[in-house]
Coordinates of C-alpha atoms in Angstrom, one line a residue:
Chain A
X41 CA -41.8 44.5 -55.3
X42 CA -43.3 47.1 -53.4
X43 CA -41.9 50.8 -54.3
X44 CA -39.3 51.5 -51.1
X45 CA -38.1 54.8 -50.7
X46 CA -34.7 54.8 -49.7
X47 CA -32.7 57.1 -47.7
X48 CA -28.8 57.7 -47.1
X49 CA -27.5 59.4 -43.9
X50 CA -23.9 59.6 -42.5
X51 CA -21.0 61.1 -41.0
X52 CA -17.3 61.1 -41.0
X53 CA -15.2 62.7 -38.0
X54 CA -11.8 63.1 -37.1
X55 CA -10.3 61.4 -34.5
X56 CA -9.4 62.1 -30.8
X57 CA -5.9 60.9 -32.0
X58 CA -5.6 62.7 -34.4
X59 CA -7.0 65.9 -33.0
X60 CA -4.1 65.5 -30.6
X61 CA -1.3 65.4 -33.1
X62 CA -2.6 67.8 -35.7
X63 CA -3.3 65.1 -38.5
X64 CA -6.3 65.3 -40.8
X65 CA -9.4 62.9 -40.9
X66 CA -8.7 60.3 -43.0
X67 CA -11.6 58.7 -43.7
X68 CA -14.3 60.0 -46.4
X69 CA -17.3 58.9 -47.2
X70 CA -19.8 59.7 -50.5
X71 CA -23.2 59.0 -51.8
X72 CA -25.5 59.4 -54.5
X73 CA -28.4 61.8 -55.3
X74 CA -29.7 60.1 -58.1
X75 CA -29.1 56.6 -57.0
X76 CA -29.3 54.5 -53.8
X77 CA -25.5 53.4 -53.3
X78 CA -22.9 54.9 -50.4
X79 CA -19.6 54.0 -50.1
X80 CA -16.7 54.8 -46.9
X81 CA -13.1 54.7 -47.5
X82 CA -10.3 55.0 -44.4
X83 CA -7.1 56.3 -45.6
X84 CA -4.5 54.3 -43.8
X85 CA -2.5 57.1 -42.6
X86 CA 1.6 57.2 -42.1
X87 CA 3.8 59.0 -43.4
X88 CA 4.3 56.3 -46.4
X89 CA 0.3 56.8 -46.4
X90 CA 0.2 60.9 -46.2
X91 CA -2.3 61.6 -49.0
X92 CA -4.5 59.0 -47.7
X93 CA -7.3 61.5 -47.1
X94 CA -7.2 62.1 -50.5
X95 CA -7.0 58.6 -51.7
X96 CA -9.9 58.1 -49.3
X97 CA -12.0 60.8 -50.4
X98 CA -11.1 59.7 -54.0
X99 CA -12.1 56.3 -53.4
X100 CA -15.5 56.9 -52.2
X101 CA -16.3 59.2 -55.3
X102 CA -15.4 57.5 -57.6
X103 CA -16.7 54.1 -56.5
X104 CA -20.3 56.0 -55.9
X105 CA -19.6 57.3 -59.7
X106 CA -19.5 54.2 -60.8
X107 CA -22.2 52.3 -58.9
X108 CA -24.5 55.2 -60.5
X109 CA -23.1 54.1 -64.0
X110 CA -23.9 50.2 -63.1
X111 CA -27.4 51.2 -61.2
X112 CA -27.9 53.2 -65.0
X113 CA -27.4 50.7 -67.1
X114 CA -29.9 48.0 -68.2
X115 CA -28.5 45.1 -67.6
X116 CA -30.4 41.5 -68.0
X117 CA -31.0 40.8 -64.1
X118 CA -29.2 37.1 -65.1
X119 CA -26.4 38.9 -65.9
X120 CA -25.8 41.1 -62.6
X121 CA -23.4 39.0 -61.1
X122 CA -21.4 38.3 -63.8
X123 CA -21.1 41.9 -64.9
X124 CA -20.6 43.5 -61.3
X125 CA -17.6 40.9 -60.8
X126 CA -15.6 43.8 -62.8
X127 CA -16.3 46.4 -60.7
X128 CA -13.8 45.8 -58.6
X129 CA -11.4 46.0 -61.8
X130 CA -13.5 49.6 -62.9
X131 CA -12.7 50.7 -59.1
X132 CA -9.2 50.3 -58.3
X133 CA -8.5 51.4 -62.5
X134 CA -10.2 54.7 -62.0
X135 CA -9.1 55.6 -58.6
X136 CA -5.4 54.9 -59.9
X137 CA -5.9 57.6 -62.8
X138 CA -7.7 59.8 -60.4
X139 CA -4.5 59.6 -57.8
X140 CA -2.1 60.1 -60.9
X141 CA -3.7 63.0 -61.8
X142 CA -4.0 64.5 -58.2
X143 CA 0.2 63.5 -57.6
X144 CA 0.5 65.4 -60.7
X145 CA -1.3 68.4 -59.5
X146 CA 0.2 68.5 -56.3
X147 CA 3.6 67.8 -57.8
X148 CA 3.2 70.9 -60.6
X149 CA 2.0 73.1 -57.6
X150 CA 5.2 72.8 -56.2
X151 CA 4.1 70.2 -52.9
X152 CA 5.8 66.8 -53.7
X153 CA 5.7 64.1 -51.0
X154 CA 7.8 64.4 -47.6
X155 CA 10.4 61.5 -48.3
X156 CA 8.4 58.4 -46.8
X157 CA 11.7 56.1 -47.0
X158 CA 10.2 54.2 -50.0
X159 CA 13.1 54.1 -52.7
X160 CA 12.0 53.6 -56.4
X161 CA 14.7 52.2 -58.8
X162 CA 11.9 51.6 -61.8
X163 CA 8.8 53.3 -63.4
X164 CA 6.9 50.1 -61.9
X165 CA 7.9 51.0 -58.4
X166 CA 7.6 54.8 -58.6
X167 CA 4.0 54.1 -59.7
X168 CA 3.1 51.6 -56.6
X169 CA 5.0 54.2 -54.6
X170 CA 2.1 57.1 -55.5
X171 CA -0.4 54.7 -55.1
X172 CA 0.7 53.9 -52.1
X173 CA 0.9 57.5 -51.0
X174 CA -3.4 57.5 -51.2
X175 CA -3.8 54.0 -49.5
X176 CA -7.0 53.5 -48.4
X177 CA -9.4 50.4 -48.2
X178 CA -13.2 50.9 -49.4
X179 CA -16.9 50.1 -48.5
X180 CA -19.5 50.1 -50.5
X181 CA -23.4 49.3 -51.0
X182 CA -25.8 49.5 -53.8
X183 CA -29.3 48.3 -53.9
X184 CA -31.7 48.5 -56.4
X185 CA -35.6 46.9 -57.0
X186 CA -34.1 43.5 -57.6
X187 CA -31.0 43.0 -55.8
X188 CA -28.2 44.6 -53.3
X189 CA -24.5 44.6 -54.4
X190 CA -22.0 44.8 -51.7
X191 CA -18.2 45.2 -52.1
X192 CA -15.3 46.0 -49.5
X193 CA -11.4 45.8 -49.2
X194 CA -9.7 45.8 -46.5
X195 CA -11.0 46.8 -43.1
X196 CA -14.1 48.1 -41.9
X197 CA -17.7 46.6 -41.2
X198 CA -20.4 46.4 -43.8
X199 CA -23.2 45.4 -41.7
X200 CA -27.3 44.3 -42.8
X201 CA -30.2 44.6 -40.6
X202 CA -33.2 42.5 -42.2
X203 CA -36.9 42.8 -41.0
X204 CA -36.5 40.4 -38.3
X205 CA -33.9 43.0 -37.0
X206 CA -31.3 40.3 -37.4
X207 CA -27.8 41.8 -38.3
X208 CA -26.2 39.7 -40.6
X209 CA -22.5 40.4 -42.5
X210 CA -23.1 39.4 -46.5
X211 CA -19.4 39.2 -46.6
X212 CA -16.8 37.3 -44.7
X213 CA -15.3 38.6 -42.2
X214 CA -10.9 38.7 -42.7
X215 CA -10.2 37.2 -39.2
X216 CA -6.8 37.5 -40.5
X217 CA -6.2 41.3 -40.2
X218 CA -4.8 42.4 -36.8
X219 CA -2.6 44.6 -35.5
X220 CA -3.9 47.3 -37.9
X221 CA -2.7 45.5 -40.7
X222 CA -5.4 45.8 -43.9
X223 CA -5.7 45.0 -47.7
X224 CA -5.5 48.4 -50.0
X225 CA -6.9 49.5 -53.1
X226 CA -3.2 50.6 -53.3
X227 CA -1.9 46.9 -53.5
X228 CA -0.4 44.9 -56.5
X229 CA -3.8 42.8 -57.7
X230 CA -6.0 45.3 -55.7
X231 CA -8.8 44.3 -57.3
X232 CA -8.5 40.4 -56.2
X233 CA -8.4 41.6 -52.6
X234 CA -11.9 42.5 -53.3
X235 CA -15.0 40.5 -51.2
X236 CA -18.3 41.1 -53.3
X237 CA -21.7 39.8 -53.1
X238 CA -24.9 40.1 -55.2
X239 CA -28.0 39.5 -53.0
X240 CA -31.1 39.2 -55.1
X241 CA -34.6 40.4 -53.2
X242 CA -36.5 37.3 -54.8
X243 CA -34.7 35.0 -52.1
X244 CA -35.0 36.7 -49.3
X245 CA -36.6 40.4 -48.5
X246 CA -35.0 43.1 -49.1
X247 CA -33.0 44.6 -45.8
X248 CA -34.5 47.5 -43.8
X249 CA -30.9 49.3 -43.1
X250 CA -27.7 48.7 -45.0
X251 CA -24.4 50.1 -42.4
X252 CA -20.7 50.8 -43.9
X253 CA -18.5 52.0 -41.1
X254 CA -14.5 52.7 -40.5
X255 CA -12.9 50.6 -38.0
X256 CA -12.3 53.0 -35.7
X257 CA -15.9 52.6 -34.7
X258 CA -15.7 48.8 -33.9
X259 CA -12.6 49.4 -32.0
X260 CA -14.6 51.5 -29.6
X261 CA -16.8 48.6 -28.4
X262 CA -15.3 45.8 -25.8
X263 CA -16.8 43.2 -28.5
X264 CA -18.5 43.0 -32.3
X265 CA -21.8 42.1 -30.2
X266 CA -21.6 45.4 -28.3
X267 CA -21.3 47.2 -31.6
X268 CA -24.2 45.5 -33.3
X269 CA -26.4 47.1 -31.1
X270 CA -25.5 50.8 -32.1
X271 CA -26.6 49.6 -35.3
X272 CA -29.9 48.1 -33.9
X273 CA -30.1 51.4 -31.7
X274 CA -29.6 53.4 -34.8
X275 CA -32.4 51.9 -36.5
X276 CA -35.0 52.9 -33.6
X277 CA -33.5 56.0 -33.7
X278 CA -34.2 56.8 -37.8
X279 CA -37.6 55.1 -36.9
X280 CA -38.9 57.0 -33.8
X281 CA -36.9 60.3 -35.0
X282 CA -36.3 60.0 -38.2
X283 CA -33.6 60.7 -40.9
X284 CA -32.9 64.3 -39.9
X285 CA -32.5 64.4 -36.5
X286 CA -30.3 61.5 -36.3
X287 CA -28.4 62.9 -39.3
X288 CA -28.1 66.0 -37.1
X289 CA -26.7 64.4 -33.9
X290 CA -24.1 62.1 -35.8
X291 CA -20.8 63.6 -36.0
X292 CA -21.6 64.7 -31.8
X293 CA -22.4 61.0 -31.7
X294 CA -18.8 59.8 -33.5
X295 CA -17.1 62.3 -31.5
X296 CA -17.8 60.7 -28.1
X297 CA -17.3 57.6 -29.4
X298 CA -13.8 58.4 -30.7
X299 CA -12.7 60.6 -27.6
X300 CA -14.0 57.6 -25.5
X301 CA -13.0 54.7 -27.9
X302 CA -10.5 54.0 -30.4
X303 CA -9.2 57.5 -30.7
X304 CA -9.5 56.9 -34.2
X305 CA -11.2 58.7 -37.2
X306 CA -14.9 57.4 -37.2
X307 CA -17.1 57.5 -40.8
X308 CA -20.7 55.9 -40.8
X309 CA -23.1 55.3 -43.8
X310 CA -26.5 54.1 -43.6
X311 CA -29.3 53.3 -46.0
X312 CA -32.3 52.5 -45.0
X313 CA -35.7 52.0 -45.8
X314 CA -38.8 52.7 -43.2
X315 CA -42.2 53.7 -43.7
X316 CA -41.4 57.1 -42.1
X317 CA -39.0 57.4 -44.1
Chain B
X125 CA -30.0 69.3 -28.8
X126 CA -32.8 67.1 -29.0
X127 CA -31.2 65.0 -26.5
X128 CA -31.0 61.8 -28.0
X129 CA -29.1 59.2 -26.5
X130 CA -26.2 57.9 -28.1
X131 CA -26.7 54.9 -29.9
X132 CA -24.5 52.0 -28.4
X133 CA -23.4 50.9 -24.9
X134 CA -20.2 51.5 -23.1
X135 CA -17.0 52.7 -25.0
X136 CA -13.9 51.0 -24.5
X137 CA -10.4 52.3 -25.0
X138 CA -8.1 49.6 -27.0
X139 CA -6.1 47.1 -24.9
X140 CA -2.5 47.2 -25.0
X141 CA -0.8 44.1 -23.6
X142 CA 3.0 44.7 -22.3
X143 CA 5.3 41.8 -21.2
X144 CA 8.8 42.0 -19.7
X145 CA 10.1 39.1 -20.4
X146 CA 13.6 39.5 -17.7
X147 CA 16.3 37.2 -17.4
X148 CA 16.9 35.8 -13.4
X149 CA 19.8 33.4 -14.3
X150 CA 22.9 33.2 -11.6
X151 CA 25.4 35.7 -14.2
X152 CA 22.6 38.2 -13.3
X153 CA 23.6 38.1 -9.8
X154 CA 24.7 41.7 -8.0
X155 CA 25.0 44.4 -10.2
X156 CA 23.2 43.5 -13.1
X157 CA 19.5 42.5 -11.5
X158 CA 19.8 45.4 -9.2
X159 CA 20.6 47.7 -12.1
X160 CA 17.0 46.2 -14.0
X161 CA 14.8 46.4 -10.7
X162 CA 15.7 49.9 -10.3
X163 CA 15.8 50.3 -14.2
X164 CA 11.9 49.2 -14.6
X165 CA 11.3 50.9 -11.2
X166 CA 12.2 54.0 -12.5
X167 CA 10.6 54.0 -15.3
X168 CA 7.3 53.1 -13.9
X169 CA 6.3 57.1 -13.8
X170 CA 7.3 58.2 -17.3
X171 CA 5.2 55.0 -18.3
X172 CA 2.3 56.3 -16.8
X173 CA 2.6 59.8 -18.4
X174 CA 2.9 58.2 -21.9
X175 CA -0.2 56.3 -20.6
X176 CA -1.9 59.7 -19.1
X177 CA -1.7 61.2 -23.0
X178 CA -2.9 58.2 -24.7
X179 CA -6.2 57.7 -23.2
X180 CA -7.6 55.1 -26.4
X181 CA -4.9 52.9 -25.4
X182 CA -5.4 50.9 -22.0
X183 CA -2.0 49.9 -21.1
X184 CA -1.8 46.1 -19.0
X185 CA 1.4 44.7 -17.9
X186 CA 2.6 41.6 -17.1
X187 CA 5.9 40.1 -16.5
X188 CA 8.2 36.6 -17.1
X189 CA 11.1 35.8 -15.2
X190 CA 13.5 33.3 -16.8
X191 CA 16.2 31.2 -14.8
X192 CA 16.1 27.6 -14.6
X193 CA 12.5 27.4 -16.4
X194 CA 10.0 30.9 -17.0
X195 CA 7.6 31.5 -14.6
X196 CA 5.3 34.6 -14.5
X197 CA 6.5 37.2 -11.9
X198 CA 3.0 39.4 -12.7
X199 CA 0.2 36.7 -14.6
X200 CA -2.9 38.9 -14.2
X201 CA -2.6 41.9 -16.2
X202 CA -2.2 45.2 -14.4
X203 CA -3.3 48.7 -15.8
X204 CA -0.5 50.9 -16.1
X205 CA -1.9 53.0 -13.6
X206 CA -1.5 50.3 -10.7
X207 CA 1.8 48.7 -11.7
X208 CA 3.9 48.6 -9.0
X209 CA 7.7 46.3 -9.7
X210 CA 8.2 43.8 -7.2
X211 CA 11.9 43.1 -7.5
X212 CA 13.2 40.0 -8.6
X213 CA 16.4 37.9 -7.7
X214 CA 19.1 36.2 -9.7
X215 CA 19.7 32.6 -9.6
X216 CA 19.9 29.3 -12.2
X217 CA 20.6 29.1 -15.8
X218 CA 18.6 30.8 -18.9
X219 CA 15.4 29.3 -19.7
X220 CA 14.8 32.1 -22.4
X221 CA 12.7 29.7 -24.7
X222 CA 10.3 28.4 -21.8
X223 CA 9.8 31.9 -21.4
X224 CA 8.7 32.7 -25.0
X225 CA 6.6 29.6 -24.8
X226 CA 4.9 31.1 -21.7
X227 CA 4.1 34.1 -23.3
X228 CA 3.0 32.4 -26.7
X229 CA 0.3 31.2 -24.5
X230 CA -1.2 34.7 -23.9
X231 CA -1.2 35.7 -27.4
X232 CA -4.2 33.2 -28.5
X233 CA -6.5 35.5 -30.8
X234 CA -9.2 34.0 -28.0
X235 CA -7.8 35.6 -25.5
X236 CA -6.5 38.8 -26.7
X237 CA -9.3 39.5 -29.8
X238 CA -8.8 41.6 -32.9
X239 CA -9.7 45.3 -31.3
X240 CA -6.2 45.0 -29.2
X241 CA -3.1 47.2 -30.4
X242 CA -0.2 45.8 -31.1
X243 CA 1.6 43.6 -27.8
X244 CA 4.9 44.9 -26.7
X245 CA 7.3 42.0 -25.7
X246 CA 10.5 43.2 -23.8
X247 CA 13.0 40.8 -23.4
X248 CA 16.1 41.8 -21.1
X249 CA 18.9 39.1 -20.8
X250 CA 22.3 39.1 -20.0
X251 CA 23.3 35.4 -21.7
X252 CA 22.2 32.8 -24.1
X253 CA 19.3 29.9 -23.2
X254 CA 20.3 26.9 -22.1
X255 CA 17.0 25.4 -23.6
X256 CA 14.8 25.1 -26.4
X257 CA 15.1 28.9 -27.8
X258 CA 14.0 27.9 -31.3
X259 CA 10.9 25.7 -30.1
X260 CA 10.0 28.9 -27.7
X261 CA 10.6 31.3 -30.9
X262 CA 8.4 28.8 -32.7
X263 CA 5.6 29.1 -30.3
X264 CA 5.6 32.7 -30.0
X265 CA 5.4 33.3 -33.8
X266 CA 3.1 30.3 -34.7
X267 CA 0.3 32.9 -32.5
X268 CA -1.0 35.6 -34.9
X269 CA -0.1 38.1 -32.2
X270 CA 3.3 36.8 -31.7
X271 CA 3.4 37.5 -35.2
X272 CA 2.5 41.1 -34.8
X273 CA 4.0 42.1 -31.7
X274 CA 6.6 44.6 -30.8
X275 CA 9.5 42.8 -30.1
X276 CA 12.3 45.0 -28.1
X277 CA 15.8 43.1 -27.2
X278 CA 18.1 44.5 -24.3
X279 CA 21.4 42.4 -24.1
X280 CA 23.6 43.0 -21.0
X281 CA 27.2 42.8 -21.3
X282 CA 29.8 41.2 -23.7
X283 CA 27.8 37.5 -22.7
X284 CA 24.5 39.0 -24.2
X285 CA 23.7 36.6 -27.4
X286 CA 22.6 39.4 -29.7
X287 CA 22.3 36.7 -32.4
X288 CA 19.7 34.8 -30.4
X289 CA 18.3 38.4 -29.8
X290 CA 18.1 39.3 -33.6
X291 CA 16.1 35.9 -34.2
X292 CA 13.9 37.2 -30.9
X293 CA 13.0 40.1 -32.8
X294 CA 12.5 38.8 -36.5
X295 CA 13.0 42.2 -38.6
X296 CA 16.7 42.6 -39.6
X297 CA 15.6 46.5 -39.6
X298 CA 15.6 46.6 -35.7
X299 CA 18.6 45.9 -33.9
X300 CA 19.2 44.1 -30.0
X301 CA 20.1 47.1 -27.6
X302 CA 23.1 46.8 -26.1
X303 CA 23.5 47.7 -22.7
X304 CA 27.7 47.8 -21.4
X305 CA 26.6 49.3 -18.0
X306 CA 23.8 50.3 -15.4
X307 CA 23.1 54.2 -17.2
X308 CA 22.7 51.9 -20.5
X309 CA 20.2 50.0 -18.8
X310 CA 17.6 52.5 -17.4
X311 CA 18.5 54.7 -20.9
X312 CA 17.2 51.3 -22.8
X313 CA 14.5 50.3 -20.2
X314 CA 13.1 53.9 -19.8
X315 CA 12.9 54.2 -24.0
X316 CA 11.0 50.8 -24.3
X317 CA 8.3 51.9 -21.5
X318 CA 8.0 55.1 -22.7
X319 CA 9.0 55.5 -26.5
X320 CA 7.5 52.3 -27.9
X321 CA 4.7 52.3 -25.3
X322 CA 3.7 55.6 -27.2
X323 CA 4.9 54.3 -30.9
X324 CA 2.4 51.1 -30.1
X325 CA -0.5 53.2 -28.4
X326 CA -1.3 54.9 -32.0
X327 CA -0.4 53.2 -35.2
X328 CA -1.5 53.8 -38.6
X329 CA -2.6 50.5 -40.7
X330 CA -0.2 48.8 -42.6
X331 CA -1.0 47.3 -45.3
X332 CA -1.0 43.4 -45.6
X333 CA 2.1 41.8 -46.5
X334 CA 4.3 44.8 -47.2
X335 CA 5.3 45.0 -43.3
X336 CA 8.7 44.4 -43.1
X337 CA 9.5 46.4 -40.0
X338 CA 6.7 45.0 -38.1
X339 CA 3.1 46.5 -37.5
X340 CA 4.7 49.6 -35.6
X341 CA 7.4 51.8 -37.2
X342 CA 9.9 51.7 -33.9
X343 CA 11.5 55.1 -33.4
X344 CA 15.4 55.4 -32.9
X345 CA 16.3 53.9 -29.4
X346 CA 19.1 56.2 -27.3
X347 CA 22.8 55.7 -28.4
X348 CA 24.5 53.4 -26.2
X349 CA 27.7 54.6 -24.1
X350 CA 31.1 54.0 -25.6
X351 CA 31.9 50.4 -25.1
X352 CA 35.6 50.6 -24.7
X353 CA 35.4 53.4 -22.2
X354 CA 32.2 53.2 -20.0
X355 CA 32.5 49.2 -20.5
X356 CA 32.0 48.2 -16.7
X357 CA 29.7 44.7 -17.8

């Protein structure tokens, strides 16, 4: 394959709503230096959700941590699918620990939760309780020479643009979540809620823009066809202006789109791969 | 800056579909409809104020009368901003489950897609149905958005079948109001168009299958006046 330079841009910004009653951004969104992988988390909010900014920031971290590991390693290209089917596993495991030891933090500094009407009567609950606390779902992407991992849970789009500038969505899409409801990498069996494809570059070319976004930027657009073409626009954008100029007028975008959409908190990622770039 | 077009067409504010679903029947008669046209009349203002300060929701209302069968008394939806009540008249028996089956029919996922908030169903009866409730209930909650709707109960008087009004709403955690008299009524009306409307304009995700309130936490509704002494229904 032909050495492609990739390049990750993106934005996260607080919502309109949430601008209007003094709540925090909830979403987050990470990616790597060293690697070509993103991800985008969006805390689900609530008060039985209140550290979900947290849990979301923690989320993306830690799954672009451990995409860098996976990217690292040398793993027989046979055996890529088999061994990224435990990521999920690796993902919720270490954002767990990582929201233990930030509930522990928080409690030893004296800032316990507000009561969020959740009794726990066992250790088993209490725990699920604190995870719940950092709910969030998760999007991520990681491509490499050979192939392109995709994994998500819960809500949110993970969207492909391939050289024909055809949008395609490697995973299926849950027609089943309305009404705000969403998987959690704070659920029981978290890491079953998991979609995750492998998609290997010697079957088909590899993409020209990968695009993880929060679904608060959907929601802004009457339909999912409407909101395809902000990511088809996007890519003429990064292709007439390129990376930093279009990095630069993000968040301004997000905001208008929020204040003039879904109200909602509004996080994009995008790698992408042009000759300009 | 550099003047760069925002990528993307027109924005769109989330639909939020509201249905009062109100009970014409004959025991209605006098007091008791009079008491709901002015109630919903009334409460047509502070509507649009909640409406006014929650500009990513897009409010549309319709409504279902229910007598002797449900027919819609506004099918095309109306943005809060142009809702006007026309008042409605009392007459026949209860045909609360051909009004839920009416309804049902909206709440096709083809009709009303994914992006919408949360539907607010308002059902306002004085009695019990004289028809099918439980193939009516049926229809409404076979419809993803039944499902997920905000389902608010106002029972009139000491006739009211809060039972049939508990099943309406489906979560044991929300309770059927329970108006005694006409203050009751605008207190309850007013809170549904103005309270839940706001509760319903911004909710947080829930996560799947631990719901068991519904998809939108409902805030306390007003205390009702003392039955045995302001007891006029």
């Amino acid at each position: 394959m032909a050495d492609i330079q990739w390049r990750t841009i993106g934005a996260s910004v607080k919502g309109a709503l949430h601008h209007r009653n003094g709540k925090p951004n909830q979403d987050a969104w990470a990616h790597s230096d060293s690697f070509h992988c993103m991800a985008v988390a969006d805390g689900h909010g609530s008060a039985k959700h209140q550290r979900s900014d947290i849990g979301a920031r923690l989320a993306a971290e830690i799954t672009v941590k451990l995409l860098e590991e996976f990217a690292n390693q040398p793993f027989d290209i046979r055996l890529i699918k088999e061994v990224s089917s435990y990521l999920p596993g690796k993902i919720v495991q270490g954002w767990r620990e990582a929201v233990v030891r930030d509930h522990q933090k928080l409690e030893l500094s004296g800032d316990p939760p507000q009561n969020s009407g959740e009794a726990s009567d066992t250790a088993e609950q209490n725990q699920a309780a604190i995870y719940s606390l950092y709910g969030t779902t998760l999007l991520a992407a990681l491509v490499t020479e050979d192939y392109a991992l995709y994994l998500q849970i819960g809500d949110g789009n993970l969207l492909v643009l391939n050289d024909a500038g055809k949008i395609e969505t490697p995973l299926p899409q849950n027609a089943t979540f309305i009404a705000n409801e969403t998987n959690s990498l704070s659920q029981a069996n978290a890491a079953h809620h998991f979609e995750q494809k492998v998609v290997f570059f010697d079957y088909q070319p590899p993409p020209v823009l990968i695009s993880l976004s929060t679904d608060g930027y959907i929601n802004s657009y009457p339909s999912p066809v409407e909101f395809e073409t902000v990511i088809k626009d996007i890519k003429q954008l990064l292709f007439k202006q390129g990376g930093e100029k279009v990095q630069a007028m993000l968040p301004d975008w997000l905001d208008e789109t929020s204040q003039q959409g879904s109200g909602d908190d509004i996080t994009i990622a995008l790698l992408y791969c042009f000759p300009d770039s | 800056m550099s003047g760069m077009k925002r990528p993307g067409g027109e924005l769109a504010s989330r639909p939020l579909h509201f249905f009062w679903l109100a009970d014409c029947s004959g025991s209605m008669y006098g007091e008791k409809i009079e008491s709901l046209n002015y109630a919903i009349r009334s409460a047509i203002k502070p509507m649009q104020d909640v409406a006014d300060d929650n500009p990513n929701a897009q409010v549309m209302i319709r409504a279902i009368t229910f007598s002797t069968g449900a027919q819609w008394h506004i099918a095309e939806p109306v943005r809060v901003e142009d809702f006007k009540w026309q008042d409605v008249d009392a007459d026949g028996v209860t045909s609360m489950g051909g009004a839920l089956k009416l309804v049902a029919e909206q709440l096709d996922v083809s009709l009303m897609p994914e992006r919408c908030l949360p539907p607010v169903l308002v059902m306002v009866t004085d009695g019990q149905p004289t028809d099918d409730f439980n193939a009516g209930l049926k229809s409404l909650m076979d419809k993803p958005w039944g499902k997920k709707a905000v389902r608010i109960a106002i029972g009139i008087g000491q006739d009211a079948d809060l039972d049939v009004l508990q099943k309406f709403i489906g979560h044991n955690e929300i309770k059927p109001l329970h108006a005694h008299n006409a203050e009751d009524l605008v207190n309850y009306i007013r809170w549904a168009s103005t309270v839940v409307l706001q509760a319903a304009s911004s909710p947080a995700s829930q996560v799947k299958d631990q719901v068991t309130s519904g998809v939108v936490p409902i805030p306390q509704a007003p205390e009702a006046s003392n039955p045995d002494v302001d007891d006029v229904w």
